[in-house]
Short mmCIF file of C-alpha atoms in Angstrom, two decimals:
data_model
loop_
_atom_site.label_atom_id
_atom_site.label_comp_id
_atom_site.label_asym_id
_atom_site.label_seq_id
_atom_site.Cartn_x
_atom_site.Cartn_y
_atom_site.Cartn_z
CA MET A 170 92.67 114.09 119.19
CA LYS A 171 94.51 111.13 117.64
CA VAL A 172 96.59 111.95 114.55
CA SER A 173 99.09 110.12 112.36
CA VAL A 174 102.73 110.86 113.17
CA HIS A 175 103.17 111.77 109.50
CA ASP A 176 100.82 114.74 110.03
CA LEU A 177 102.62 116.11 113.08
CA THR A 178 104.35 119.48 112.95
CA GLU A 179 106.65 121.25 115.36
CA GLY A 180 104.60 122.90 118.07
CA CYS A 181 102.08 120.06 118.44
CA ARG A 182 101.57 119.20 122.11
CA ILE A 183 101.25 115.62 123.33
CA ALA A 184 97.93 114.97 125.11
CA GLN A 185 98.81 111.48 126.40
CA ASP A 186 102.05 109.81 127.50
CA ILE A 187 103.64 107.92 124.60
CA MET A 188 104.91 104.50 125.60
CA GLY A 189 107.32 102.26 123.69
CA LEU A 190 108.68 98.94 125.01
CA THR A 191 109.70 100.94 128.05
CA ALA A 192 108.69 101.25 131.68
CA ASN A 193 108.54 105.06 131.39
CA PRO A 194 107.09 107.25 128.62
CA ILE A 195 109.39 107.98 125.70
CA ILE A 196 107.56 111.32 125.38
CA LYS A 197 105.53 112.73 128.27
CA LYS A 198 102.11 114.34 128.19
CA GLY A 199 102.32 118.09 127.57
CA THR A 200 105.58 117.92 125.60
CA GLU A 201 105.88 120.39 122.72
CA LEU A 202 107.17 118.41 119.75
CA SER A 203 110.34 119.29 117.84
CA SER A 204 112.43 117.48 115.24
CA ILE A 205 114.23 115.37 117.86
CA HIS A 206 110.87 113.98 119.03
CA PHE A 207 109.95 112.99 115.47
CA GLU A 208 113.20 111.00 115.32
CA ALA A 209 112.27 109.18 118.55
CA LEU A 210 108.80 108.36 117.22
CA ARG A 211 110.32 106.85 114.07
CA ALA A 212 112.85 104.88 116.11
CA PHE A 213 110.04 103.31 118.20
CA ASN A 214 107.80 102.86 115.12
CA ILE A 215 104.92 104.82 116.71
CA GLN A 216 102.09 105.21 114.19
CA HIS A 217 99.56 107.52 115.90
CA VAL A 218 99.61 109.86 118.90
CA GLU A 219 97.15 111.90 120.94
CA VAL A 220 97.70 115.67 120.65
CA TYR A 221 95.89 118.76 121.87
CA SER A 222 93.79 120.53 119.23
CA LYS A 223 95.91 123.67 119.45
CA LEU A 224 99.63 124.21 118.89
CA ALA A 225 101.88 125.74 121.53
CA ASP A 226 101.40 129.17 119.91
CA GLY A 227 97.62 128.86 120.20
CA SER A 228 96.91 128.16 116.53
CA LYS A 229 94.75 125.22 115.49
CA VAL A 230 96.27 121.85 114.59
CA GLU A 231 95.59 121.29 110.90
CA ALA A 232 96.14 117.52 110.88
CA GLU A 233 93.23 115.22 110.03
CA PRO A 234 92.17 113.14 113.06
CA VAL A 235 92.42 109.35 112.82
CA ARG A 236 88.92 107.97 112.43
CA GLU A 237 87.51 105.50 114.91
CA GLU A 238 85.73 102.44 113.59
CA ALA A 239 82.61 101.11 115.26
CA GLY A 240 83.52 99.35 118.48
CA SER A 241 87.26 99.93 118.23
CA ILE A 242 89.95 102.55 117.87
CA VAL A 243 92.38 102.35 114.98
CA VAL A 244 95.74 102.66 116.77
CA ALA A 245 98.10 101.25 114.16
CA ALA A 246 98.26 99.06 111.11
CA GLU A 247 98.24 95.37 111.92
CA GLU A 248 101.72 94.02 112.49
CA PRO A 249 102.87 91.55 109.83
CA PRO A 250 103.71 88.00 110.95
CA LEU A 251 106.86 87.67 113.02
CA LYS A 252 108.77 85.61 110.46
CA LYS A 253 107.98 88.14 107.73
CA GLN A 254 109.30 90.96 109.91
CA TYR A 255 112.36 88.91 110.70
CA MET A 256 113.12 88.18 107.04
CA GLU A 257 112.54 91.82 106.07
CA LEU A 258 115.09 92.88 108.68
CA ILE A 259 117.53 90.26 107.35
CA SER A 260 117.17 91.74 103.88
CA TYR A 261 117.67 95.27 105.20
CA TYR A 262 120.72 94.23 107.23
CA ASN A 263 122.30 92.57 104.21
CA GLY A 264 121.87 95.82 102.30
CA VAL A 265 123.42 98.08 104.92
CA PHE A 266 126.22 95.56 105.59
CA ASN A 267 127.16 95.76 101.92
CA ALA A 268 127.18 99.54 102.26
CA TRP A 269 129.47 99.33 105.31
CA GLN A 270 131.83 97.13 103.32
CA SER A 271 132.05 99.94 100.77
CA GLY A 272 132.81 102.54 103.42
CA GLY A 273 129.26 103.61 104.24
CA LYS A 274 128.39 105.00 107.68
CA LEU A 275 126.40 103.12 110.30
CA ASP A 276 122.93 104.61 110.91
CA ILE A 277 121.89 103.30 114.33
CA VAL A 278 118.56 105.18 114.29
CA ALA A 279 117.53 103.54 111.01
CA LEU A 280 118.62 100.10 112.19
CA LYS A 281 116.82 100.50 115.51
CA SER A 282 113.63 101.70 113.78
CA ARG A 283 113.60 98.41 111.84
CA LEU A 284 114.34 96.35 114.95
CA MET A 285 111.68 97.82 117.26
CA PRO A 286 108.58 96.37 115.49
CA LEU A 287 110.24 92.95 115.56
CA LEU A 288 110.92 93.26 119.30
CA ARG A 289 107.26 94.06 119.89
CA GLN A 290 106.36 90.78 118.22
CA VAL A 291 109.08 88.89 120.10
CA ALA A 292 107.69 90.21 123.40
CA LYS A 293 104.38 88.51 122.53
CA HIS A 294 105.82 85.37 120.93
CA LYS A 295 108.74 84.23 123.07
CA ASP A 296 108.66 80.78 121.51
CA VAL A 297 110.53 82.36 118.58
CA ILE A 298 113.61 81.05 120.43
CA TYR A 299 112.77 77.63 118.92
CA GLN A 300 112.55 78.98 115.36
CA LEU A 301 115.65 81.13 114.95
CA HIS A 302 117.99 78.24 114.16
CA ARG A 303 115.51 76.98 111.55
CA TRP A 304 115.29 80.35 109.81
CA SER A 305 119.05 80.95 109.69
CA GLU A 306 120.86 80.42 106.37
CA ALA A 307 124.59 79.92 105.97
CA LYS A 308 124.79 82.22 102.93
CA SER A 309 123.49 85.20 104.98
CA TYR A 310 124.94 84.11 108.28
CA ILE A 311 126.12 87.51 109.53
CA ALA A 312 122.69 89.06 109.02
CA HIS A 313 120.87 86.13 110.64
CA HIS A 314 123.37 86.01 113.48
CA SER A 315 123.13 89.74 114.19
CA VAL A 316 119.33 89.86 114.19
CA SER A 317 119.02 86.64 116.20
CA THR A 318 121.62 87.80 118.72
CA ALA A 319 119.48 90.91 119.20
CA ILE A 320 116.36 88.79 119.80
CA ILE A 321 118.07 86.36 122.18
CA SER A 322 119.73 89.22 124.05
CA TYR A 323 116.32 90.84 124.52
CA LEU A 324 114.74 87.63 125.85
CA LEU A 325 117.73 86.82 128.04
CA ALA A 326 117.89 90.33 129.50
CA GLU A 327 114.18 90.22 130.25
CA LYS A 328 114.51 86.85 132.01
CA ALA A 329 117.55 88.14 133.91
CA GLY A 330 115.56 91.05 135.35
CA TYR A 331 116.58 94.01 133.21
CA ASP A 332 113.94 96.74 132.81
CA GLN A 333 112.45 97.29 129.36
CA GLY A 334 114.86 100.09 128.56
CA GLY A 335 117.80 97.83 129.36
CA CYS A 336 116.33 94.98 127.31
CA ILE A 337 115.98 97.25 124.29
CA GLN A 338 119.48 98.67 124.70
CA LEU A 339 120.89 95.14 124.81
CA ALA A 340 118.89 94.13 121.75
CA VAL A 341 120.27 97.12 119.84
CA ALA A 342 123.77 96.27 121.07
CA GLY A 343 123.17 92.68 119.97
CA ILE A 344 122.39 93.63 116.40
CA LEU A 345 125.53 95.79 116.32
CA THR A 346 128.04 93.23 117.65
CA ASP A 347 129.20 92.09 114.22
CA THR A 348 129.23 95.40 112.34
CA GLY A 349 133.03 95.14 112.44
CA MET A 350 132.81 92.08 110.21
CA ALA A 351 132.30 94.54 107.36
CA LYS A 352 136.02 95.28 107.57
CA MET A 353 137.01 91.63 107.13
CA PRO A 354 138.40 90.46 103.76
CA LEU A 355 135.84 88.72 101.55
CA SER A 356 138.16 85.73 101.33
CA ILE A 357 137.57 85.15 105.05
CA LEU A 358 133.84 85.91 105.09
CA LYS A 359 133.11 83.53 102.24
CA LYS A 360 135.47 80.74 103.27
CA SER A 361 133.71 77.37 103.38
CA GLY A 362 136.21 75.64 105.68
CA PRO A 363 137.91 76.24 109.04
CA LEU A 364 140.04 79.37 109.33
CA THR A 365 143.82 79.30 109.32
CA GLN A 366 145.66 80.71 112.35
CA GLU A 367 146.31 83.98 110.48
CA GLU A 368 142.66 84.26 109.45
CA ALA A 369 141.50 83.55 113.00
CA ILE A 370 143.74 86.36 114.28
CA GLU A 371 142.15 88.71 111.75
CA ILE A 372 138.60 87.68 112.69
CA ARG A 373 139.39 88.36 116.35
CA LYS A 374 139.76 92.03 115.48
CA HIS A 375 136.08 92.42 114.62
CA PRO A 376 134.92 93.46 118.14
CA LEU A 377 137.42 96.34 117.95
CA TYR A 378 136.07 97.36 114.55
CA SER A 379 132.49 97.07 115.80
CA TYR A 380 133.38 99.34 118.71
CA GLN A 381 134.92 101.88 116.34
CA TYR A 382 131.63 102.06 114.44
CA ILE A 383 129.61 102.95 117.54
CA MET A 384 132.04 104.58 119.99
CA ASP A 385 130.97 108.17 119.20
CA SER A 386 127.22 107.49 119.01
CA PRO A 387 125.09 109.29 121.64
CA LEU A 388 122.33 106.72 121.07
CA LEU A 389 124.06 103.96 123.04
CA LYS A 390 125.03 104.02 126.69
CA ASN A 391 128.72 103.58 127.41
CA GLU A 392 127.89 100.29 129.13
CA MET A 393 126.46 98.96 125.86
CA LYS A 394 129.43 100.18 123.86
CA ALA A 395 131.72 98.30 126.24
CA ALA A 396 129.47 95.22 125.95
CA ILE A 397 129.88 95.24 122.16
CA LEU A 398 133.66 95.47 122.56
CA GLN A 399 133.67 92.61 125.10
CA HIS A 400 131.12 90.21 123.61
CA HIS A 401 133.84 87.64 122.87
CA GLU A 402 135.55 87.94 126.25
CA ARG A 403 135.15 85.01 128.67
CA LEU A 404 135.14 84.98 132.47
CA ASP A 405 138.11 82.59 132.59
CA GLY A 406 140.25 84.91 130.45
CA SER A 407 140.14 82.72 127.34
CA GLY A 408 138.31 85.25 125.18
CA TYR A 409 139.33 88.20 122.99
CA PRO A 410 140.30 90.88 122.04
CA LYS A 411 141.95 91.65 125.42
CA GLY A 412 141.69 88.39 127.33
CA SER A 413 139.74 90.14 130.09
CA ARG A 414 138.46 88.00 132.95
CA GLY A 415 136.08 87.96 135.90
CA LYS A 416 134.90 91.31 137.21
CA ASP A 417 136.55 93.14 134.32
CA ILE A 418 133.73 91.85 132.09
CA SER A 419 130.37 93.57 132.61
CA ARG A 420 127.11 91.65 133.03
CA SER A 421 125.73 93.24 129.87
CA SER A 422 128.78 91.93 128.01
CA GLN A 423 127.93 88.48 129.35
CA VAL A 424 124.36 88.75 128.04
CA LEU A 425 125.66 89.48 124.55
CA ALA A 426 128.36 86.80 124.87
CA LEU A 427 125.89 84.06 125.77
CA ALA A 428 123.34 85.12 123.15
CA ASP A 429 126.13 85.23 120.55
CA VAL A 430 127.59 81.79 121.27
CA PHE A 431 124.18 80.14 121.69
CA HIS A 432 122.95 81.30 118.29
CA ALA A 433 126.29 80.50 116.64
CA MET A 434 126.11 76.91 117.88
CA THR A 435 122.53 76.46 116.69
CA SER A 436 123.10 77.92 113.21
CA GLU A 437 124.05 76.36 109.92
CA ARG A 438 127.51 77.53 108.89
CA LEU A 439 129.38 77.06 105.64
CA TYR A 440 131.72 74.66 107.43
CA ARG A 441 129.60 73.31 110.32
CA ALA A 442 126.17 71.79 110.85
CA LYS A 443 123.78 73.40 113.31
CA LYS A 444 122.90 71.94 116.70
CA SER A 445 119.57 71.70 118.48
CA PRO A 446 119.01 74.56 120.98
CA PHE A 447 118.68 71.90 123.69
CA ARG A 448 121.88 70.12 122.71
CA ALA A 449 123.77 73.41 122.27
CA LEU A 450 122.90 74.50 125.80
CA GLU A 451 124.01 71.15 127.19
CA ILE A 452 127.34 71.48 125.42
CA ILE A 453 127.82 74.96 126.89
CA TRP A 454 127.12 73.55 130.35
CA GLU A 455 129.45 70.57 129.81
CA ASP A 456 132.34 72.14 127.92
CA GLU A 457 132.20 75.89 128.52
CA LEU A 458 131.42 76.08 132.25
CA GLY A 459 133.50 78.82 133.84
CA LYS A 460 133.37 80.99 130.75
CA PHE A 461 129.84 82.34 131.20
CA ASP A 462 127.82 83.80 134.05
CA ILE A 463 126.01 80.91 135.80
CA ALA A 464 122.89 82.98 136.55
CA LEU A 465 122.57 83.92 132.88
CA LEU A 466 123.09 80.30 131.82
CA LYS A 467 120.27 79.27 134.12
CA ALA A 468 118.09 82.08 132.73
CA LEU A 469 118.69 80.89 129.16
CA GLN A 470 117.99 77.33 130.26
CA GLU A 471 114.63 78.47 131.64
CA ILE A 472 113.81 80.18 128.35
CA VAL A 473 114.65 77.13 126.26
CA GLY A 474 113.65 74.39 128.70
CA GLY A 475 110.72 74.12 131.06
CA LEU A 476 108.34 72.93 128.34
CA ALA A 477 104.70 72.69 129.35
CA THR A 478 103.04 69.29 129.64
CA GLY A 479 101.56 68.37 126.28
CA THR A 480 104.16 70.21 124.21
CA ARG A 481 104.98 68.24 121.07
CA VAL A 482 108.62 67.84 120.12
CA ILE A 483 110.81 66.11 117.57
CA LEU A 484 113.58 63.97 119.03
CA SER A 485 117.12 63.53 117.74
CA ASP A 486 116.13 60.12 116.30
CA ASP A 487 113.32 61.84 114.29
CA ARG A 488 110.49 60.50 116.43
CA THR A 489 107.68 62.83 117.43
CA ALA A 490 106.90 62.88 121.14
CA GLU A 491 104.87 64.66 123.81
CA VAL A 492 106.25 66.20 127.01
CA ILE A 493 104.79 64.44 130.06
CA PHE A 494 106.68 66.06 132.92
CA THR A 495 109.63 68.41 133.40
CA GLN A 496 111.76 68.30 136.51
CA PRO A 497 112.98 71.76 137.63
CA GLN A 498 116.55 70.52 137.93
CA HIS A 499 116.50 68.94 134.44
CA LEU A 500 114.74 71.53 132.27
CA LEU A 501 116.46 70.40 129.06
CA ARG A 502 115.60 66.74 129.57
CA PRO A 503 111.91 66.21 130.40
CA MET A 504 110.04 62.93 130.57
CA ILE A 505 108.33 62.26 127.25
CA LYS A 506 106.08 59.79 125.46
CA ALA A 507 106.82 58.98 121.83
CA GLU A 508 103.86 58.94 119.45
CA GLY A 509 102.56 55.45 118.84
CA SER A 510 103.90 54.18 122.15
CA GLU A 511 102.72 54.13 125.76
CA ASP A 512 106.27 53.91 127.12
CA ILE A 513 107.52 56.91 129.10
CA ILE A 514 111.09 57.95 128.23
CA ASP A 515 113.15 59.76 130.85
CA LEU A 516 115.65 61.86 128.87
CA THR A 517 117.80 62.30 131.96
CA LYS A 518 118.61 58.59 131.62
CA GLU A 519 118.56 58.28 127.82
CA ARG A 520 121.60 60.54 127.34
CA LYS A 521 122.09 59.78 123.65
CA LEU A 522 118.58 61.07 122.95
CA TYR A 523 117.64 64.75 123.11
CA ILE A 524 115.03 67.21 121.84
CA GLU A 525 115.81 68.38 118.35
CA GLN A 526 112.90 70.71 117.76
CA VAL A 527 109.79 72.06 119.49
CA ILE A 528 106.66 71.84 117.34
CA SER A 529 104.91 75.21 117.62
#
């Protein structure tokens, strides 16, 4: 019978595999539930489960079954809109970040339980990649950056061939990359202009502080802990905190690194205007080549580019246009037709013009 997770007690036995955003069950059929299973259900935001009518000791399950409506089964409450979930997580992150600044402990389970419903929506609405830079606000930059890095890491990992478990782990790692910022002086966090050399040196310590927050957690794989520590390292050795290079930087670190820099470039900052996702990716290709994994750059380009024929966009000169054709070798610069004109514009030739925004 189907029951609410709130009605479960220890000794209940699962009658059907419980799936999250994973390739394998998070709890297998026949499992006798204990407190650790309840924690996993909360972390994956599971609302209802199928259980056998009798407990492991043979006594009857007292929970009230979930009722089925005519023609359908009530499996969970309807998910709120993606943007609402996103903004709720921003609000939650701001609250816990303030607590970390006051010496509070990091609760990865609680943070993950808030992230999982959002990832379920992201899995269905991948075009969120075009909205993140519009939703970001300079005054809550760390929260927006952390949540968006998680989302982009999830999408990038999926495109790069990670299994669902790996995608989720990278998303969780993504939202944790800047926890160490809680140890930065407020004078630096709230500064509205470029950092001094001394302030930049201080900021470069935040990956170490982030690692200290999570290094003893059993909820993250060691690979993900290392990725958090290395998310500002670069393949050419120009990154920090250690100046690692090449094979010393894991692929998972590179996923976080690319997600981090891509969102940073497309976000409004107190001292810098945001860039279009299309223009930001071009700049990475032009100016940062050699610092990031080429295969991951191509994967991100496929996520952002490759717009379907008929997609409406806003150009950098504020004109609205329609995508006519996209060449595989020029995903960021399709051929377009501006509204009110029959002329076809080839963005590969009009280099001063680029896509500013995709109209959903």
